[in-house]
Short mmCIF file of C-alpha atoms and ligand atoms in Angstrom, two decimals:
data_model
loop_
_atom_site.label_atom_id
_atom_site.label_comp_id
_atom_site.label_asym_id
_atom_site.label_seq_id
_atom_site.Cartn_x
_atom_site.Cartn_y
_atom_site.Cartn_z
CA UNK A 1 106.33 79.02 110.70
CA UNK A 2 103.94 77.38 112.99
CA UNK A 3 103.66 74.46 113.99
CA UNK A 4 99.87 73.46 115.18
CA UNK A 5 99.69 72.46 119.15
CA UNK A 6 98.65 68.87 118.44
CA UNK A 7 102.43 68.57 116.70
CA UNK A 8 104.17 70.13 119.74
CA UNK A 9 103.38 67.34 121.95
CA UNK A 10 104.68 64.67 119.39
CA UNK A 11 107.86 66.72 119.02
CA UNK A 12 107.96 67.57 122.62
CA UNK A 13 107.86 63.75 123.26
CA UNK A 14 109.49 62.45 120.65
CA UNK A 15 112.90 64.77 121.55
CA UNK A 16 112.34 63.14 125.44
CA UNK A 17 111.89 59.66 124.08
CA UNK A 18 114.93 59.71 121.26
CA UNK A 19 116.71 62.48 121.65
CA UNK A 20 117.50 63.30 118.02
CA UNK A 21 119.38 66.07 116.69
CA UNK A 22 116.25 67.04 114.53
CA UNK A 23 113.38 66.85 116.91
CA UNK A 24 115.80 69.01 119.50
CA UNK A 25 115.50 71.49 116.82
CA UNK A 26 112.13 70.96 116.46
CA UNK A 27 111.35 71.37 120.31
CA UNK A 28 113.57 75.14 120.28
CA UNK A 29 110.92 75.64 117.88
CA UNK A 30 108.13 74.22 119.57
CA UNK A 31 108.94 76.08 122.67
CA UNK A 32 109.70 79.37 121.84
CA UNK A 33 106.40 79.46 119.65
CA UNK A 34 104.67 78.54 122.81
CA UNK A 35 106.09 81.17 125.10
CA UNK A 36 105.55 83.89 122.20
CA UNK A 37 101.78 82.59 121.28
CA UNK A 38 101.13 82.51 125.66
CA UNK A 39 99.84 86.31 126.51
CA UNK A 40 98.10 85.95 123.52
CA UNK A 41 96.36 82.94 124.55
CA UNK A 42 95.01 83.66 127.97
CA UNK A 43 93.92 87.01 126.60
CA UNK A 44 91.09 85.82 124.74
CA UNK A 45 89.26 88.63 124.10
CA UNK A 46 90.02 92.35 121.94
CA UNK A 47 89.34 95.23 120.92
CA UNK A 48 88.99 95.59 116.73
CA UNK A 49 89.21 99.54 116.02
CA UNK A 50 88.70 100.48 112.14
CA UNK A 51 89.55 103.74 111.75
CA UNK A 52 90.15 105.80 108.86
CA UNK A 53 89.26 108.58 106.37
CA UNK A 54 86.08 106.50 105.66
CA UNK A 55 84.47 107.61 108.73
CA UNK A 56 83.81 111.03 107.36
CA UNK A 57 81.24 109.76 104.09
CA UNK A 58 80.47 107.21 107.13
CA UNK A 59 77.89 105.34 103.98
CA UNK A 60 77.22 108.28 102.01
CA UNK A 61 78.36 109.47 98.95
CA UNK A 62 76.69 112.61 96.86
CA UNK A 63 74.18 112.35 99.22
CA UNK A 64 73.34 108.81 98.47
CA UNK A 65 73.51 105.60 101.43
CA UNK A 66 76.19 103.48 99.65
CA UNK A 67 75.63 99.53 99.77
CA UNK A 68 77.77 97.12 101.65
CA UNK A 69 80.54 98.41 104.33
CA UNK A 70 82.01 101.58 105.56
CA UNK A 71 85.56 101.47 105.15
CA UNK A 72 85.07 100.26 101.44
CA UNK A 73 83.52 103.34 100.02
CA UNK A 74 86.41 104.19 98.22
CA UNK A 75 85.76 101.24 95.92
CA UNK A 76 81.93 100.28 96.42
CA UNK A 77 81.43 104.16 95.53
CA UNK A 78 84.09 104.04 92.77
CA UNK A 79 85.15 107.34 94.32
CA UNK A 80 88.94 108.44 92.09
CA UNK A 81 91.69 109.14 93.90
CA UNK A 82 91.88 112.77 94.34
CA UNK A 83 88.64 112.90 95.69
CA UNK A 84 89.11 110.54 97.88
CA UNK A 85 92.11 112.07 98.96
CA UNK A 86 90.36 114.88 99.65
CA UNK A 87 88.72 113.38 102.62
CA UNK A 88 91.74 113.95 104.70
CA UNK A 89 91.22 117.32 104.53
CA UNK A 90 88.02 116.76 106.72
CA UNK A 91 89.50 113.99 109.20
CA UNK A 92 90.27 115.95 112.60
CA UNK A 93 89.47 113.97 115.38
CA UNK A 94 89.19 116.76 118.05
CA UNK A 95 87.47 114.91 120.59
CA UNK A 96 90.00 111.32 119.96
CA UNK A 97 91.47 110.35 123.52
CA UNK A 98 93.97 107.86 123.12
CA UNK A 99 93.53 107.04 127.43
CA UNK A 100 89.64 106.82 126.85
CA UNK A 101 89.80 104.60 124.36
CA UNK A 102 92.08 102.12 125.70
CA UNK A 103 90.11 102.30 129.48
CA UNK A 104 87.03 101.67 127.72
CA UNK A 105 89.09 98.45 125.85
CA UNK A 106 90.45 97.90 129.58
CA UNK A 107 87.26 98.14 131.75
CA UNK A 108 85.21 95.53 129.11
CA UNK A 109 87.71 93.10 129.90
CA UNK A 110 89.69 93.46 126.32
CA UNK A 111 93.64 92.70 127.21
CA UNK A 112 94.53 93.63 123.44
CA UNK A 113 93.50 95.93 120.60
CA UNK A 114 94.68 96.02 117.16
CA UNK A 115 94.00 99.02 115.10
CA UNK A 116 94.00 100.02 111.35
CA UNK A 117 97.49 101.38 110.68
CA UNK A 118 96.46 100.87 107.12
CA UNK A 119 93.50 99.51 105.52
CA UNK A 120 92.66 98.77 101.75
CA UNK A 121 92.81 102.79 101.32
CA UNK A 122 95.92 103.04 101.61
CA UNK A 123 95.57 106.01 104.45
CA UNK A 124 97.89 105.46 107.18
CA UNK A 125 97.12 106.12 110.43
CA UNK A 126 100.78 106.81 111.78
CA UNK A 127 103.13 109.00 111.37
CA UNK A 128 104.79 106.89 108.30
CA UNK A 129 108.43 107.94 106.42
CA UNK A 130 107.25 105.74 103.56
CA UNK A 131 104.60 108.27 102.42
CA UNK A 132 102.71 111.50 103.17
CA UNK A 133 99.29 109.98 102.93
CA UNK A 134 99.26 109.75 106.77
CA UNK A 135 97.57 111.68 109.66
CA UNK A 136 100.24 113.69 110.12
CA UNK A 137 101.15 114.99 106.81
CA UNK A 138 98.05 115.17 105.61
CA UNK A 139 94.96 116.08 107.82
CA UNK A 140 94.28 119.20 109.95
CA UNK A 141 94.91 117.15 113.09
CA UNK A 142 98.56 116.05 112.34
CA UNK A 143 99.27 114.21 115.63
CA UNK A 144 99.82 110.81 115.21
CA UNK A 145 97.03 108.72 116.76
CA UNK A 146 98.96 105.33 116.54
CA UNK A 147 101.52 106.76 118.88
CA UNK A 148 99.18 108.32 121.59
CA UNK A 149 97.55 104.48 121.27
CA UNK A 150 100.43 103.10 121.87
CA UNK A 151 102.02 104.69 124.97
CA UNK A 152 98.66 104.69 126.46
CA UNK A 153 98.32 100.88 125.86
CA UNK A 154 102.08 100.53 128.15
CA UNK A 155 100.82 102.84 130.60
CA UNK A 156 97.33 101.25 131.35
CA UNK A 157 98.46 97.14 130.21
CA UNK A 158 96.54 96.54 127.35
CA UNK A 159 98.73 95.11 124.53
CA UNK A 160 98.91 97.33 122.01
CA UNK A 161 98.87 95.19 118.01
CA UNK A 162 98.41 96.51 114.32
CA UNK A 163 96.00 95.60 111.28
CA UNK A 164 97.74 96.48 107.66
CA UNK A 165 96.35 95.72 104.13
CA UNK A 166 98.72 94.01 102.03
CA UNK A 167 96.27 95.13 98.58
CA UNK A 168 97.10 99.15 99.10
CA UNK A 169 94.34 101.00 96.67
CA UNK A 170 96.25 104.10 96.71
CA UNK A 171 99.84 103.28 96.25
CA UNK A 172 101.11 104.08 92.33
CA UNK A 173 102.61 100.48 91.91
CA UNK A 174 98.36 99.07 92.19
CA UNK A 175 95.63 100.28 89.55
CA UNK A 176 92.17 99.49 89.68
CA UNK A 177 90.55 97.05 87.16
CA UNK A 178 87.12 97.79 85.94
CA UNK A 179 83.83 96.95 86.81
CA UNK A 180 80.88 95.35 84.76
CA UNK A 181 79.75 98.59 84.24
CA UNK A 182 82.82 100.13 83.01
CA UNK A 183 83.68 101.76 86.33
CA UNK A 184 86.30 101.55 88.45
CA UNK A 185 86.70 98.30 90.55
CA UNK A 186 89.64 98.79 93.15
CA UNK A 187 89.42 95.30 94.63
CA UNK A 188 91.36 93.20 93.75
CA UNK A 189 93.98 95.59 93.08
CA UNK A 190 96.51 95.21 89.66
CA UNK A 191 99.76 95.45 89.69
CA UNK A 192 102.32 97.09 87.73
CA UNK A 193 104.39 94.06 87.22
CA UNK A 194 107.86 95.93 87.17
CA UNK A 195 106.77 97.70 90.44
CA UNK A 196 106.09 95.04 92.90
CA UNK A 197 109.82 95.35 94.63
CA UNK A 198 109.08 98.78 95.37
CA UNK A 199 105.83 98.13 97.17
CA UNK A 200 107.26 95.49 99.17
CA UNK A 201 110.05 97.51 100.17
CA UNK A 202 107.60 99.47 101.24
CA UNK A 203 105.17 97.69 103.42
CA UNK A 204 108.77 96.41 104.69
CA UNK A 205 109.65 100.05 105.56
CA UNK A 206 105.97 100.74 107.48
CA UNK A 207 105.91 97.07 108.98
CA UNK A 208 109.55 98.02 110.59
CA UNK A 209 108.24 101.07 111.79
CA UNK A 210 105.30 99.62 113.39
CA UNK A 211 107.43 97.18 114.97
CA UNK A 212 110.58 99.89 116.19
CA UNK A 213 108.01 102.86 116.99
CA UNK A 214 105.17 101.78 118.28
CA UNK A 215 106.01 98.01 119.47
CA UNK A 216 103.29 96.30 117.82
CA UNK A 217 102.59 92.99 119.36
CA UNK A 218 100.18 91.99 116.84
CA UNK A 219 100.37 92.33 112.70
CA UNK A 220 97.18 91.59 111.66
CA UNK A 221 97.26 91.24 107.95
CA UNK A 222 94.24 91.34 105.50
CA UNK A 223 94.20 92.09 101.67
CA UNK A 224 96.07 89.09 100.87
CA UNK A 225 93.79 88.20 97.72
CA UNK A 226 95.31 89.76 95.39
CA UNK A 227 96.57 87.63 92.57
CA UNK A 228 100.28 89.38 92.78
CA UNK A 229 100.56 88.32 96.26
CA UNK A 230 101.36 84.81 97.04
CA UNK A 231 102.31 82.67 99.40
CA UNK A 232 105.88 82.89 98.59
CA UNK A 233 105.85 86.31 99.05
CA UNK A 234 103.64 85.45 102.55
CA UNK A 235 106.29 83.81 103.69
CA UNK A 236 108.96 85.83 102.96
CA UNK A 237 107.24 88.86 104.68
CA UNK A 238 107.16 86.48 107.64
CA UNK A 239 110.29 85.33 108.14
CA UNK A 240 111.59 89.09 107.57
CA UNK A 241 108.91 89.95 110.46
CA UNK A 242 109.88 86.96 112.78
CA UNK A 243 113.49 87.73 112.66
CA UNK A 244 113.11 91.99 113.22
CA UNK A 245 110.85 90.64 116.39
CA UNK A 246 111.08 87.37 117.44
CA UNK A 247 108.38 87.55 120.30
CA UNK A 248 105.66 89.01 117.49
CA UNK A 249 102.68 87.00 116.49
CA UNK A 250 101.45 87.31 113.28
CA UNK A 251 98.03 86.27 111.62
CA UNK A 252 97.60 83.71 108.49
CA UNK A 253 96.41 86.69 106.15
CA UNK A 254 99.76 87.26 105.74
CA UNK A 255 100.03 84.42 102.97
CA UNK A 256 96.89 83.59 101.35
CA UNK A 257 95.18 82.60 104.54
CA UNK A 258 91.71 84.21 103.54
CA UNK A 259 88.96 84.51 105.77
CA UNK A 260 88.80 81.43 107.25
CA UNK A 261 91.46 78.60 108.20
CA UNK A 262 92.97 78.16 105.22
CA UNK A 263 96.50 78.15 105.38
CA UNK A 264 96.42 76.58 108.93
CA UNK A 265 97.03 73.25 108.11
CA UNK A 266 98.95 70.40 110.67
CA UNK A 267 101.89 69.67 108.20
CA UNK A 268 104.05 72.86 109.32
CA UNK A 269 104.08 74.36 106.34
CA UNK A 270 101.06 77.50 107.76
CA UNK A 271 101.33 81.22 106.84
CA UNK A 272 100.95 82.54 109.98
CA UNK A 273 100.48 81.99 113.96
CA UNK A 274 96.57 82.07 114.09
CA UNK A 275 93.73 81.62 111.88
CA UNK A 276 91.13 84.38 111.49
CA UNK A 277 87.18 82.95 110.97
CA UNK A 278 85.67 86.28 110.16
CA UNK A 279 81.93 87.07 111.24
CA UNK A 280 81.16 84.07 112.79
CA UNK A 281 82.13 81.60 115.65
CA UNK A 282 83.40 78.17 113.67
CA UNK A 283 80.95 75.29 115.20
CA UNK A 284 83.22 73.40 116.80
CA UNK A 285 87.00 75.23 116.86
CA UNK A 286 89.78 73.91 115.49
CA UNK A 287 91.02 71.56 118.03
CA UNK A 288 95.11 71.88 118.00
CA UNK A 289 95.41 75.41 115.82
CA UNK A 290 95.03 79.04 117.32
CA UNK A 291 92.39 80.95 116.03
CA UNK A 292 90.70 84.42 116.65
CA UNK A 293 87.05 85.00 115.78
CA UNK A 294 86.68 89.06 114.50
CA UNK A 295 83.03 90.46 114.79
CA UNK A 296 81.34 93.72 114.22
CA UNK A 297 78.66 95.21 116.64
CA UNK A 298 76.40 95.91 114.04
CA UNK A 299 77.29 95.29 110.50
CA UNK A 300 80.26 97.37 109.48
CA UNK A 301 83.65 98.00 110.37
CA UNK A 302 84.41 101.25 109.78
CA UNK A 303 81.69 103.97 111.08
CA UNK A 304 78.17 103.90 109.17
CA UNK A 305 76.12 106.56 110.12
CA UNK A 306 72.62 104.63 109.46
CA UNK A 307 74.10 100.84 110.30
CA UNK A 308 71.60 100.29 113.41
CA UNK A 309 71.64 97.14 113.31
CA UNK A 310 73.32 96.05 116.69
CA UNK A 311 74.17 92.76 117.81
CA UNK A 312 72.70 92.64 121.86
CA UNK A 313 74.85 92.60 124.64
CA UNK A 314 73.42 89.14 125.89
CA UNK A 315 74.33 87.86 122.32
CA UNK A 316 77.95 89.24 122.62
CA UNK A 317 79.01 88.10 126.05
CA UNK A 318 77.87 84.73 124.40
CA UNK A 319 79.81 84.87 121.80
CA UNK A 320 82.86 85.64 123.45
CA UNK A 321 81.77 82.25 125.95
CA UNK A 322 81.28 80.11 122.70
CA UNK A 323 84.72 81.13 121.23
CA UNK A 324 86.59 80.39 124.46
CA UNK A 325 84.70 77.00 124.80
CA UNK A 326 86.28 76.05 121.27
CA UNK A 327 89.59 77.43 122.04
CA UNK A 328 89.64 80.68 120.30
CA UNK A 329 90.04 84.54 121.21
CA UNK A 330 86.96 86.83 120.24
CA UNK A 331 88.14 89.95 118.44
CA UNK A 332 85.16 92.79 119.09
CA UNK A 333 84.89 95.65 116.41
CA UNK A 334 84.15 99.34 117.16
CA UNK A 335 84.28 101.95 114.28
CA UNK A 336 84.70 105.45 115.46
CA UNK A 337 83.80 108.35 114.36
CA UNK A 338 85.54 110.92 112.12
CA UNK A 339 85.79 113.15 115.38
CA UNK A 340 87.36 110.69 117.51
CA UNK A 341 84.48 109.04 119.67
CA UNK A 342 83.12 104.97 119.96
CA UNK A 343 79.69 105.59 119.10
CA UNK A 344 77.91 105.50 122.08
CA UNK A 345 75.70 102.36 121.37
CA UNK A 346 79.28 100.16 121.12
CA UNK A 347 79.76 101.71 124.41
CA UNK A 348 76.85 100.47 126.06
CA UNK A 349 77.52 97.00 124.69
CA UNK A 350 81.04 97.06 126.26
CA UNK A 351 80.53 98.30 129.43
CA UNK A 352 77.81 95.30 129.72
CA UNK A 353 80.58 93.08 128.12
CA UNK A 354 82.82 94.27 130.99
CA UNK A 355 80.59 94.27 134.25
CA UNK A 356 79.67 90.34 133.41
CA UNK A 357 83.75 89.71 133.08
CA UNK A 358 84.50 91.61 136.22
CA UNK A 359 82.76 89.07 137.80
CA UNK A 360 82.81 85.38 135.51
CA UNK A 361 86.49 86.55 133.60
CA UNK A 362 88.14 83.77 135.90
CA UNK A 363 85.98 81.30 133.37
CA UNK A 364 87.58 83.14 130.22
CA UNK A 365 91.19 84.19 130.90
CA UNK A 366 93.21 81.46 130.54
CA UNK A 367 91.11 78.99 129.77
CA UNK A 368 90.99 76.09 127.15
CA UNK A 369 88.86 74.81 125.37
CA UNK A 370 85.87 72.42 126.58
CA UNK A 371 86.97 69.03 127.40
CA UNK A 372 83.73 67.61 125.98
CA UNK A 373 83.05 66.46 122.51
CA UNK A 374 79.58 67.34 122.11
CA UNK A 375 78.16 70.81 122.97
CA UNK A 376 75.81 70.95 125.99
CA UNK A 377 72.40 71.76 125.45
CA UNK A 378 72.67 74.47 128.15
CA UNK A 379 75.39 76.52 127.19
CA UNK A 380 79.13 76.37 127.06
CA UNK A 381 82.14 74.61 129.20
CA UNK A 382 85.68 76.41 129.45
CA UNK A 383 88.51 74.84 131.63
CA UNK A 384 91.15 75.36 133.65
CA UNK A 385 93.31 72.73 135.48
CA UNK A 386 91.25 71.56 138.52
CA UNK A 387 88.54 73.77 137.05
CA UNK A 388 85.50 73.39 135.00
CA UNK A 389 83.26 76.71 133.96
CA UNK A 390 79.79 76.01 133.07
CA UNK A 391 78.67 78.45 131.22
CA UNK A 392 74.75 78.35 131.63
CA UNK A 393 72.83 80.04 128.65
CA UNK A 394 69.41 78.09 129.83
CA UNK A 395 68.98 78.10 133.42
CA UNK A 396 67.57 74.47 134.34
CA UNK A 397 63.96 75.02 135.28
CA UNK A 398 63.90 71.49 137.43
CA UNK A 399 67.34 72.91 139.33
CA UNK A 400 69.48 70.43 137.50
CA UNK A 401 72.12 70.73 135.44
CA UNK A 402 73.74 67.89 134.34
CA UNK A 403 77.20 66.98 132.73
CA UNK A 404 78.40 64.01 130.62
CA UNK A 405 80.72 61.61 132.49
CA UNK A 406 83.83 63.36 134.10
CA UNK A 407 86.48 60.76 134.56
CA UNK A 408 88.80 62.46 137.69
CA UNK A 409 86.70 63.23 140.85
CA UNK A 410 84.69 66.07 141.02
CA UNK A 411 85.35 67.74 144.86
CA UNK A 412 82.87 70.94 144.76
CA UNK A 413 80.65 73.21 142.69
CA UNK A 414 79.74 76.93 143.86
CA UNK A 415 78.80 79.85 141.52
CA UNK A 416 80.92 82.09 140.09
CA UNK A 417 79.14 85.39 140.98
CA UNK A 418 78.74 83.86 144.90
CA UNK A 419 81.65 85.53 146.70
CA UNK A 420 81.16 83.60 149.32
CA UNK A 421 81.89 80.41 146.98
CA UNK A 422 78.96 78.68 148.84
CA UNK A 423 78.64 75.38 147.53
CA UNK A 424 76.12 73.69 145.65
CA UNK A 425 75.40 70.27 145.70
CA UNK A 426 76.53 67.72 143.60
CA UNK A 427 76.60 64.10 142.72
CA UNK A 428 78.83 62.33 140.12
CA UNK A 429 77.82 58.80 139.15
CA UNK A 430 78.70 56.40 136.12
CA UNK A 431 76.50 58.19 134.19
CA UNK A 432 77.92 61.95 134.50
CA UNK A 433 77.79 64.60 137.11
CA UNK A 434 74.15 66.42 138.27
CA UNK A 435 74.66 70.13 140.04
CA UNK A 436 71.58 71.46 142.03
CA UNK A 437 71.32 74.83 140.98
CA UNK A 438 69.72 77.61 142.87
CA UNK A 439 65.79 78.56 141.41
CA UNK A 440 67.11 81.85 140.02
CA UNK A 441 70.17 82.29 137.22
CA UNK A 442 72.77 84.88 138.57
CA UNK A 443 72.70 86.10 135.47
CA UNK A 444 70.51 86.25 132.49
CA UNK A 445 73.53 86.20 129.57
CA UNK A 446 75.65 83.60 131.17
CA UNK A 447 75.63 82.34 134.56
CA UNK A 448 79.12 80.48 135.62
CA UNK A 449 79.10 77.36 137.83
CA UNK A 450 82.89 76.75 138.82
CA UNK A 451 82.79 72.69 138.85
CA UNK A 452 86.21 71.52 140.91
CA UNK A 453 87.63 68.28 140.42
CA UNK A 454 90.91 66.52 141.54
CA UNK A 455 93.70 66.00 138.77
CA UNK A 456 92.93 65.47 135.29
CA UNK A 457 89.44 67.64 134.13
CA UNK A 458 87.97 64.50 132.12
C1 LIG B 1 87.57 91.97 105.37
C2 LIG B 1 87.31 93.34 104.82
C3 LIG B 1 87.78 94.40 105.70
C4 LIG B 1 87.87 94.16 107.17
C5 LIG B 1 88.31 92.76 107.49
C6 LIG B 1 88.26 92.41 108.95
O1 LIG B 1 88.65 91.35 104.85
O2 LIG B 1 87.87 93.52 103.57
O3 LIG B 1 87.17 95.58 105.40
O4 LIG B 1 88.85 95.00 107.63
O5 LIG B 1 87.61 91.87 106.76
O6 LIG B 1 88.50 91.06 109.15
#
């Protein structure tokens, strides 16, 4: 399991400083988590894609706008079985391009995207031996999306990873409960107690086909609240996973990691290689733990025909600045349609996304977290060694922009979007570090000063 960063440099010490059998062991560890967790890492930011039968109701149901998000209809709708099953029937994504959708992940500046393989539904979205509720078997379309995905990630170097709901609201072994009302209530799933082998045998039998057939670099669990599932079984479904792939990286909804950072504790003992804050940026990271922030556009993951409520593209390329600054990747949602297209509007937002990376992504790829232990009024810092980014959400008015003490000495500043690097003037005293900043912000989102200093960055 992992072992959280501040750890590794105890262990990686402590085996240089005594040499013992047990931290050597330790340090394999230690090491081999670090080289698997490193792609991951300096990617930073990815694409989310929900996409399932849900996308055809896309909110409605008998005509009516159903409350609360897309891809739970099944249950927020209390739809049966059979007629939700009947969806499939509709689900033909004529228009899905498997090289459009991963250039449009590419050209925003997204290095990874992990897509629904199976969500609470229980659809799958590839081309599954374990059942014929799939997209082959059992839609007019019967290609097999996840596959196209895949070999179009390789071709075009986006890493290609896989979401999969542990609670499964159409497999026989779960039943639904019932609602206040009477009705049926599919979340949390029940289980049939003598039937819980044969569901993990098979999410064992899809999760080793994700892995041999499509090379999934991500499993992104979620689900994981149901009472029947524990953290036992969480890490038992790990270890299994680890061992089929040893370079995989796995999230902490596989035990009962909830939303949040549960799970990711310091001891050792966390389900999981990465924590998963959902909807929101955590104020001030989790110094020493990976952790991905996931976000919708608007406020649904799976499509929604009337959800218009978009987040700006200003307020995303922030976000994705404020997650970096605290250490974390940014995981951006799109939900598309049942005929294969992002809806136009998440286009928009990240092609924006991508034209401010093409020129500031030096100040997100491979960057850590801020060296400073209060936020700066201003904006944002991200670092790299010899390297600080300020990221400038407020554009000084007076032409200064000032820092908190750096220790090491600071050699240059220029902007980011100058090509011609042409510096800007700075002074560094006692009492922290002023840069004079042109009159006008590159950039109204987030304008990058590169800040260089010699050795350490504090
Ligand atoms: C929640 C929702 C789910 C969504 C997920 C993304 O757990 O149940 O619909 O897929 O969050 O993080």
């Amino acid at each position: 399991m992992k072992l959280a960063r501040t750890m590794v440099m105890v262990l990686v010490l402590g085996s240089l400083d005594l040499g013992g059998a047990a931290f050597a062991a330790d340090s394999t560890a230690v090491k081999k988590e670090e080289v698997r967790m490193r792609w991951w890492r300096d990617a930073r930011f990815g694409m989310f894609i929900h996409w399932g039968l849900y996308a055809v109701p896309a909110g409605e149901w008998q005509g009516k706008e159903v409350k609360s998000i897309g891809e739970w209809i099944m249950n927020n709708a209390a739809i049966p079985v059979a007629d939700y099953e009947k969806l499939a029937r509709d689900f033909n994504p004529a228009r899905f391009d498997a090289a459009e959708w991963v250039r449009i992940a590419k050209d925003a500046g997204m290095k990874y995207l992990v897509i629904t393989s199976k969500h609470h539904d229980g659809f799958c979205l590839f081309d599954t031996k374990a059942t014929d509720y799939n997209i082959v078997k059992a839609t007019p379309y019967e290609k097999d999306v996840l596959r196209a995905l895949s070999r179009e990630c390789k071709r075009q170097g986006v890493k290609f990873c896989t979401y999969y709901s542990i609670m499964d609201w159409h497999h026989p072994s779960q039943f639904p409960g019932k609602s206040k009302t009477g009705g049926l209530a599919y979340n949390p799933s029940q289980m049939h107690p003598d039937r819980k082998v044969e569901y993990v045998a098979f999410m064992k039998q899809q999760l080793r086909e994700l892995i041999s057939n499509y090379d999934t670099g991500v499993l992104w669990f979620d689900g994981e609240w149901c009472d029947w599932w524990t953290e036992a079984d969480g890490k038992d479904l790990y270890a299994y996973l680890r061992k089929l792939k040893p370079s995989l990286i796995i999230n902490n909804r596989v035990g009962k990691g909830r939303k949040g950072m549960e799970g990711m504790s310091k001891s050792g003992e966390d389900s999981g290689d990465f924590g998963t804050p959902e909807q929101q940026i955590p104020p001030s990271g989790f110094p020493g733990v990976d952790w991905e922030s996931c976000m919708t556009m608007n406020d649904t993951w799976g499509f929604k025909r009337n959800d218009n409520n978009w987040k700006s593209k200003q307020q995303l390329i922030r976000n994705l600045a404020d997650a970096a600054s605290k250490g974390g990747n940014f995981l951006l949602n799109v939900g598309p349609t049942s005929g294969g297209l992002i809806p136009p509007p998440s286009v928009e937002r990240l092609e924006a996304v991508g034209r401010w990376m093409k020129i500031n992504g030096e100040a997100i790829y491979g960057t850590t977290a801020s060296p400073f232990e209060k936020q700066l009024p201003w904006g944002r810092v991200t670092q790299k060694s010899g390297r600080l980014y300020l990221h400038v959400f407020d554009w000084p008015q007076n032409q200064k922009l000032v820092l908190p003490p750096v220790k090491s000495r600071v050699t240059g500043a220029y902007l980011l979007a100058d090509p011609n690097k042409r510096p800007l003037q700075v002074s560094q005293t006692e009492s922290g570090v002023v840069v004079s900043t042109p009159s006008v912000a590159p950039d109204a989102s987030d304008s990058v000063v590169v800040v260089k200093v010699h050795g350490g960055n504090r």
